[in-house]
PDB file of C-alpha atoms in Angstrom:
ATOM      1  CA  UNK D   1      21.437  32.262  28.398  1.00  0.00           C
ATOM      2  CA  UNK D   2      21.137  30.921  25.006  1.00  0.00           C
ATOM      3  CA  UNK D   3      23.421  32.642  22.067  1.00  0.00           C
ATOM      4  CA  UNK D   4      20.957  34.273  19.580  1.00  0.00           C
ATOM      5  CA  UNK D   5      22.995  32.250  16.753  1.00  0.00           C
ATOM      6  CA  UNK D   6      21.883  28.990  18.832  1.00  0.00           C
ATOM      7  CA  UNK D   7      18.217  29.582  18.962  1.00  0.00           C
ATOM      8  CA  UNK D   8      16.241  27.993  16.074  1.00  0.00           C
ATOM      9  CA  UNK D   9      12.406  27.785  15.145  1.00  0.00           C
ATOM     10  CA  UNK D  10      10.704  24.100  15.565  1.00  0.00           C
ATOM     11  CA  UNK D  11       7.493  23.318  13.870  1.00  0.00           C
ATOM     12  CA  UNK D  12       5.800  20.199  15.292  1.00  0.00           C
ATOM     13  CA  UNK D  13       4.399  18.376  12.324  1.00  0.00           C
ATOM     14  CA  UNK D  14       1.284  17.857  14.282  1.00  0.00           C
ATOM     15  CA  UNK D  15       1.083  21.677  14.058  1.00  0.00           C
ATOM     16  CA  UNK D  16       0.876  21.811  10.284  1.00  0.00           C
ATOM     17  CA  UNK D  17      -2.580  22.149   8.920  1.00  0.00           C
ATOM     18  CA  UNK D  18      -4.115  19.864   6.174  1.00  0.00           C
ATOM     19  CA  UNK D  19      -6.555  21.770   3.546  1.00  0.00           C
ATOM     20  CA  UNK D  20      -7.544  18.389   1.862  1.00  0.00           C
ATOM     21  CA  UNK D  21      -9.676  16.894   4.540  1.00  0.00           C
ATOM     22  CA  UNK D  22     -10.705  13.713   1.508  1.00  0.00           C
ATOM     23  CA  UNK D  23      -7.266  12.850   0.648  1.00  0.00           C
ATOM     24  CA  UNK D  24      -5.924  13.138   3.904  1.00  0.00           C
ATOM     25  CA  UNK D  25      -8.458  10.547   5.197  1.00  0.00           C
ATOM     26  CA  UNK D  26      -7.424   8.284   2.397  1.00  0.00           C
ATOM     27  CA  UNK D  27      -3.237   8.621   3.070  1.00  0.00           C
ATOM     28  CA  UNK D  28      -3.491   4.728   4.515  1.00  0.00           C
ATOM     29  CA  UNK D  29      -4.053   3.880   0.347  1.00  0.00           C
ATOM     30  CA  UNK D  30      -0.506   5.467  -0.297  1.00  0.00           C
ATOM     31  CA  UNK D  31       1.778   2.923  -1.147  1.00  0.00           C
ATOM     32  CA  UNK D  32       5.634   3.017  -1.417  1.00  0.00           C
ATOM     33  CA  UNK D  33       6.257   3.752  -5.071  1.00  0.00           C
ATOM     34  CA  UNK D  34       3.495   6.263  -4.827  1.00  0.00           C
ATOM     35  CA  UNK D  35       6.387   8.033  -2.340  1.00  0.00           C
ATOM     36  CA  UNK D  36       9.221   7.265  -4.843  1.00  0.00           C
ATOM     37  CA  UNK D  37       6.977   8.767  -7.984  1.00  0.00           C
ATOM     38  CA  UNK D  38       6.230  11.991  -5.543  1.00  0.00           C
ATOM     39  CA  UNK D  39       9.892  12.658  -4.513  1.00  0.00           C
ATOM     40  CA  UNK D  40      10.914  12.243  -8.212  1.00  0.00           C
ATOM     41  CA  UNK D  41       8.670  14.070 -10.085  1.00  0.00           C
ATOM     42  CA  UNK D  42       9.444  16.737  -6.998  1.00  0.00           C
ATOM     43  CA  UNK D  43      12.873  16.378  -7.803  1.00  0.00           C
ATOM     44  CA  UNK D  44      14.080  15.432  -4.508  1.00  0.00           C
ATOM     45  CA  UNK D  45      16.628  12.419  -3.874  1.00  0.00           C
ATOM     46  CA  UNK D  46      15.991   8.961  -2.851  1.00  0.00           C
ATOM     47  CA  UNK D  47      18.828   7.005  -1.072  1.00  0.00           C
ATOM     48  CA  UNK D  48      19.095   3.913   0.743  1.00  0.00           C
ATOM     49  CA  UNK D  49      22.226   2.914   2.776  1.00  0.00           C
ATOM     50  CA  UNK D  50      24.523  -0.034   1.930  1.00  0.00           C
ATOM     51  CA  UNK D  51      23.438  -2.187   4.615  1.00  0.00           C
ATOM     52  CA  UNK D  52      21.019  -3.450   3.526  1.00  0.00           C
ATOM     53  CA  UNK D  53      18.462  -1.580   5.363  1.00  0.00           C
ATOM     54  CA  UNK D  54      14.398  -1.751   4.099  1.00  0.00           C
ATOM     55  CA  UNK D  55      14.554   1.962   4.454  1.00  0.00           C
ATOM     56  CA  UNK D  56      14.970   4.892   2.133  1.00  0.00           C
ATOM     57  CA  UNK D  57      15.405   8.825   2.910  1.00  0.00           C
ATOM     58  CA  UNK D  58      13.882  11.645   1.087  1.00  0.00           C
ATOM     59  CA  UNK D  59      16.525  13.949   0.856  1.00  0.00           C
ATOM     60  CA  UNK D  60      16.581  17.639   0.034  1.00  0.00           C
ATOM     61  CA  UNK D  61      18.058  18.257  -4.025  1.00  0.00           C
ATOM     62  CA  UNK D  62      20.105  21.438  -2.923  1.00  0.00           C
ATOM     63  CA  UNK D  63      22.507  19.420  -0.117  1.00  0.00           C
ATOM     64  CA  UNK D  64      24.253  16.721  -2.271  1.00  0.00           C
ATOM     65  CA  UNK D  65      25.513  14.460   1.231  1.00  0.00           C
ATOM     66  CA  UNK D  66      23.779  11.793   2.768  1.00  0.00           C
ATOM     67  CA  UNK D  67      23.881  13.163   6.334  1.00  0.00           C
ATOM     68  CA  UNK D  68      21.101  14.107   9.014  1.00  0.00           C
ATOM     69  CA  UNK D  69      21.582  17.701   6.905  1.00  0.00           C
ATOM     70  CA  UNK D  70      19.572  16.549   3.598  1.00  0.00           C
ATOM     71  CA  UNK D  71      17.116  14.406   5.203  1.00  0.00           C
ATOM     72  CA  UNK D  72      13.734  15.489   4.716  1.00  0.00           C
ATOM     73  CA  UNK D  73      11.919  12.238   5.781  1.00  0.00           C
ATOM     74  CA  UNK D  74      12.455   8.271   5.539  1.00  0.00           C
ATOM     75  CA  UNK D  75       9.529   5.738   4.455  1.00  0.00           C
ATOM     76  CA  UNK D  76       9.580   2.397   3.795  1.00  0.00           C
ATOM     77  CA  UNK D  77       7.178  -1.051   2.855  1.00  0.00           C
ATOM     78  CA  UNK D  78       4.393  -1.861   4.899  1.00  0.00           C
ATOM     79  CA  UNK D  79       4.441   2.250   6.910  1.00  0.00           C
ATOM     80  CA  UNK D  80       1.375   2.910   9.084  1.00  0.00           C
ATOM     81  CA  UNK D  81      -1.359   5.430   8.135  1.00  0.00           C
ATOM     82  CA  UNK D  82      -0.107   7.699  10.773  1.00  0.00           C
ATOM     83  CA  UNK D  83       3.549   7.085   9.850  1.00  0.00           C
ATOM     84  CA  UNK D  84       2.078   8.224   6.361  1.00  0.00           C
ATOM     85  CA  UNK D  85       0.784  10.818   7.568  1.00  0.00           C
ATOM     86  CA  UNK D  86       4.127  12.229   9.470  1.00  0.00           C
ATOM     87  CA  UNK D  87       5.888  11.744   5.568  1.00  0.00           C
ATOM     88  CA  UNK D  88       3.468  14.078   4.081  1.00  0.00           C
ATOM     89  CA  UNK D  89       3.697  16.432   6.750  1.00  0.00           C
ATOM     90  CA  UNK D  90       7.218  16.703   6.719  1.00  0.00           C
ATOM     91  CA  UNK D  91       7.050  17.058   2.884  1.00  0.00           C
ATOM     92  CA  UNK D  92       4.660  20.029   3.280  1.00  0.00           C
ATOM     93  CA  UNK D  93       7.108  21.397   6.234  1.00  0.00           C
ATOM     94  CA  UNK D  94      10.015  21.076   3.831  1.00  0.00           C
ATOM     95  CA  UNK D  95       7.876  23.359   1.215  1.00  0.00           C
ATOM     96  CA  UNK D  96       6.177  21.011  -0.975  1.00  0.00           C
ATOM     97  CA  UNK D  97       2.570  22.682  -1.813  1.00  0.00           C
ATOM     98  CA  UNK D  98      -0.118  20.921  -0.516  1.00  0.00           C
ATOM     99  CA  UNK D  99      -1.942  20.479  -3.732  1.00  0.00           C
ATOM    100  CA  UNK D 100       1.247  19.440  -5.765  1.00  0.00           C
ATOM    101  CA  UNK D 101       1.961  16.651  -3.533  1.00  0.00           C
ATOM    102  CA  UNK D 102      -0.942  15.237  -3.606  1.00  0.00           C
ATOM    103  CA  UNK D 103      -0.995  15.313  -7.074  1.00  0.00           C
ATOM    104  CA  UNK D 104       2.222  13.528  -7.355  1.00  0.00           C
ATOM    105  CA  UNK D 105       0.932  10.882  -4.739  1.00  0.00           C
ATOM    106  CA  UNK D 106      -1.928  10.425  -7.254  1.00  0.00           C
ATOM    107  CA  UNK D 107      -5.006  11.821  -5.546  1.00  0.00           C
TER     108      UNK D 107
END
């Protein structure tokens, strides 16, 4: 048996539903500072660790460490049109309203 504190609810991302049929066609024209202008103007936070690493995380505003807790999503240069897809998604299962992000992604 699993303790009820234990049990959590996991949305697939695939399981999220997309309203904007257009701009969800066109997510392979979203480029990286699109992302960066989205998560600011949503006033989430961007980090990038000190390795050097090509990759930055979109981290929740309300959890001020860099851990696995704050992590909403990572992108980085040169990310597929599905992996573009699975950053949106996750935006929209962290809360983000469709229409407002897509707004800030400029479509």
């Amino acid at each position: 048996n699993i303790p009820a504190r234990v049990i959590c609810l996991v949305i697939m991302t695939s399981e999220i539903p997309i309203k904007n049929k257009n701009n969800w066609a066109s997510r392979g024209n979203i480029k990286l500072n699109d992302f960066f202008r989205a998560a600011s103007n949503l006033k989430l936070r961007i980090t990038q660790p000190n390795t050097g690493s090509s990759h930055f995380a979109i981290r929740r505003p309300d959890v001020p460490t860099n851990g696995l807790e704050s992590l909403i999503t990572n992108i980085y240069e040169g990310m597929s049109k599905q992996a573009k897809g699975d950053v949106i998604k996750k935006l929209l299962q962290y809360g983000i309203e469709e229409k407002k992000l897509w707004k800030e992604l400029g479509k």
